[in-house]
Coordinates of N, CA and C in Angstrom, one line a residue:
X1 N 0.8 -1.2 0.0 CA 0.0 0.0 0.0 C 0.9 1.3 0.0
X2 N 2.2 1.2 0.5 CA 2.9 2.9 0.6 C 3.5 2.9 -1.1
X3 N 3.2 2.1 -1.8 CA 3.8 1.9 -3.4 C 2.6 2.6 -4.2
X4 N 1.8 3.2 -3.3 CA 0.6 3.8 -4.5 C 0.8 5.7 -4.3
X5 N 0.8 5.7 -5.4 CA 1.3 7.0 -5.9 C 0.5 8.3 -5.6
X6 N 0.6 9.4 -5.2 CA -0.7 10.7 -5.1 C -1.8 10.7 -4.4
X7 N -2.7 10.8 -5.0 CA -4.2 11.0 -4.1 C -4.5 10.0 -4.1
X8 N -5.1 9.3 -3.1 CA -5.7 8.4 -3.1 C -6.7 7.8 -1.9
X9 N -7.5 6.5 -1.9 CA -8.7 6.9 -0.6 C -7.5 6.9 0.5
X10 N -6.5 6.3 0.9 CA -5.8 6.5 2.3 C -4.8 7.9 2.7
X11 N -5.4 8.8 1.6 CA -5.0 10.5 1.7 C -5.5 11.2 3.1
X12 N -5.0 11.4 3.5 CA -5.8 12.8 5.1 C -5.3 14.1 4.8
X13 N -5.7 14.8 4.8 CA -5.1 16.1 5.0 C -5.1 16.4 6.7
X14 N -4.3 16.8 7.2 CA -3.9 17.2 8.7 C -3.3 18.4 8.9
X15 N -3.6 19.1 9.7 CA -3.5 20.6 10.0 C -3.2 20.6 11.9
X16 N -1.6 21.0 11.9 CA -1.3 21.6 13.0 C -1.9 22.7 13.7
X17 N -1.8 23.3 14.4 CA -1.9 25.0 15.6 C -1.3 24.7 16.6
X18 N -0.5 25.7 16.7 CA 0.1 26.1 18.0 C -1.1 26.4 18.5
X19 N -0.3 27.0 19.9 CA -1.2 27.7 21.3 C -1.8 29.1 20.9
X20 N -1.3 29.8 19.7 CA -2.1 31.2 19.6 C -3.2 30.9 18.6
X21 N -3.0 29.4 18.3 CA -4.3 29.2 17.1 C -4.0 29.3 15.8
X22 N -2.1 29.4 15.8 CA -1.7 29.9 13.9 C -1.1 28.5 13.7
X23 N -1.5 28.3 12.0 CA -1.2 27.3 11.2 C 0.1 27.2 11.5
X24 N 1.2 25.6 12.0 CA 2.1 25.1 12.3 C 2.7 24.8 10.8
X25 N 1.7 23.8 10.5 CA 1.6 22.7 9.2 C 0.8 22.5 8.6
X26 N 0.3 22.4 7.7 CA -0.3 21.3 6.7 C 0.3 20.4 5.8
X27 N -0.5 19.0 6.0 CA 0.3 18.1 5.3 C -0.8 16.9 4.9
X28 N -0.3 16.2 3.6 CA -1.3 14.6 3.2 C -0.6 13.7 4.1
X29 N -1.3 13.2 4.8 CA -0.6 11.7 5.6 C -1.3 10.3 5.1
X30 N -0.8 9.3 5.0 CA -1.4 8.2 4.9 C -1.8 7.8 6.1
X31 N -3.2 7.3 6.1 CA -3.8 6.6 6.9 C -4.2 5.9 7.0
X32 N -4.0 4.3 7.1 CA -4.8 2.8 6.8 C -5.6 2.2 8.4
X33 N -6.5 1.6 7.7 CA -6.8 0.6 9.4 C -7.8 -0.9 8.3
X34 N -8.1 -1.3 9.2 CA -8.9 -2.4 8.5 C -9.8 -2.1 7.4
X35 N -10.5 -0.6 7.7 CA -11.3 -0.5 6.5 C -10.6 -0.2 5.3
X36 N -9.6 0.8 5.5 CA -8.7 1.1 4.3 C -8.3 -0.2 3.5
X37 N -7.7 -1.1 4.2 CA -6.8 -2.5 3.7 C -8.2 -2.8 2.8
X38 N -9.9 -2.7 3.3 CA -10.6 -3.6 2.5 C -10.7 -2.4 1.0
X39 N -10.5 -1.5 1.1 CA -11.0 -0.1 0.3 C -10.1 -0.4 -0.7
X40 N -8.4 -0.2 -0.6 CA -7.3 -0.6 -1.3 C -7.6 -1.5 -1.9
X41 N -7.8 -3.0 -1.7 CA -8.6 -4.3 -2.3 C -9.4 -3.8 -3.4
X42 N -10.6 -3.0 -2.8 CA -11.6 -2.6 -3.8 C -11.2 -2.4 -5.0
X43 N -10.3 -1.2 -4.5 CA -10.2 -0.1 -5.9 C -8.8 -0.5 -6.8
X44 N -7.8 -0.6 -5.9 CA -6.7 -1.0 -6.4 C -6.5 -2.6 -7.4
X45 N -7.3 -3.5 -6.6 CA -6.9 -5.0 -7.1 C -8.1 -5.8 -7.5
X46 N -9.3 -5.5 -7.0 CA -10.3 -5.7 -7.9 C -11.3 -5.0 -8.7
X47 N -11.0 -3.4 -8.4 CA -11.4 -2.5 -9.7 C -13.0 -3.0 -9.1
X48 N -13.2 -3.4 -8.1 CA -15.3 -2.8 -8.1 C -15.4 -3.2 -6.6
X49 N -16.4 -3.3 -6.2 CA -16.5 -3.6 -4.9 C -16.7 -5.0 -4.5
X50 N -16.0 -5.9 -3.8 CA -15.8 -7.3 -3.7 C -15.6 -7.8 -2.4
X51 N -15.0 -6.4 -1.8 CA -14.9 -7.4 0.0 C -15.2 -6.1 0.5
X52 N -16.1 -6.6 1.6 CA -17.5 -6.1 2.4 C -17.0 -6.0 4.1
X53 N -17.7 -5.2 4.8 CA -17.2 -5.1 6.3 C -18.6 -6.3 6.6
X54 N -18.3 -7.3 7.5 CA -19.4 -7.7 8.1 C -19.9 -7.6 9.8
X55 N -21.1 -7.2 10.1 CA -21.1 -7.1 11.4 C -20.8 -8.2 12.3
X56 N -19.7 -8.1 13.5 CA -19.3 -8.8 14.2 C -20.4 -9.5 14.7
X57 N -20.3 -11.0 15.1 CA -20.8 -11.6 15.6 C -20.8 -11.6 17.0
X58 N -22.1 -11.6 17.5 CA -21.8 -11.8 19.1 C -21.1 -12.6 19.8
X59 N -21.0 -14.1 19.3 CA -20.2 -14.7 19.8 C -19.0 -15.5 18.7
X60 N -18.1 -14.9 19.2 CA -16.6 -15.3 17.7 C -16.4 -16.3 17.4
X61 N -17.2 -17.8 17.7 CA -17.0 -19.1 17.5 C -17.2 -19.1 16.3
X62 N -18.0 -18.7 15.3 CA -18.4 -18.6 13.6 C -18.2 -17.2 13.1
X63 N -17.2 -17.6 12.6 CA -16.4 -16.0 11.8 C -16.2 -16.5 10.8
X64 N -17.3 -15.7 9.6 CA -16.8 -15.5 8.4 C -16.5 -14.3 7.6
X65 N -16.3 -15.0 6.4 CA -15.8 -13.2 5.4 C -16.5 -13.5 4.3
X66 N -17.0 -13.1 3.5 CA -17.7 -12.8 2.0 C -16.7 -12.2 1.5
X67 N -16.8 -12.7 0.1 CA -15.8 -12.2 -1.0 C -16.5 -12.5 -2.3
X68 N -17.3 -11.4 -3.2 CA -17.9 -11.7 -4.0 C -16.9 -11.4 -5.5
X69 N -17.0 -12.3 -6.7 CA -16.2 -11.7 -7.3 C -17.1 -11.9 -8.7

């Protein structure tokens, strides 16, 4: 994922202030967490939408994943 070039969904824009309230910084940071990793998948490796967040199960003994292709 840090091999993908420019804008893209794991882009943030982030904005410092000091203590008087004046602009420090501005900067693009990359940001990933589990939704990103599924997002990157999406767009980057299968070009449409294919892997899904599923609601956690109350009890973790039956964990699955959907992967539609």
């Amino acid at each position: 994922m840090q091999s993908i070039e420019g804008k893209h969904p794991f882009t943030e824009y982030v904005e410092s202030f000091n203590f008087d309230d004046e602009l420090e910084y501005g900067v693009f940071i990359r940001s990933y967490g589990g939704d990103d990793f599924m997002d990157w998948i999406n767009v980057e490796k299968l070009k449409c939408r294919g892997i899904y967040r599923i609601p956690e199960p109350p009890n973790d003994s039956e964990v699955g994943i959907r992967i539609d292709f």
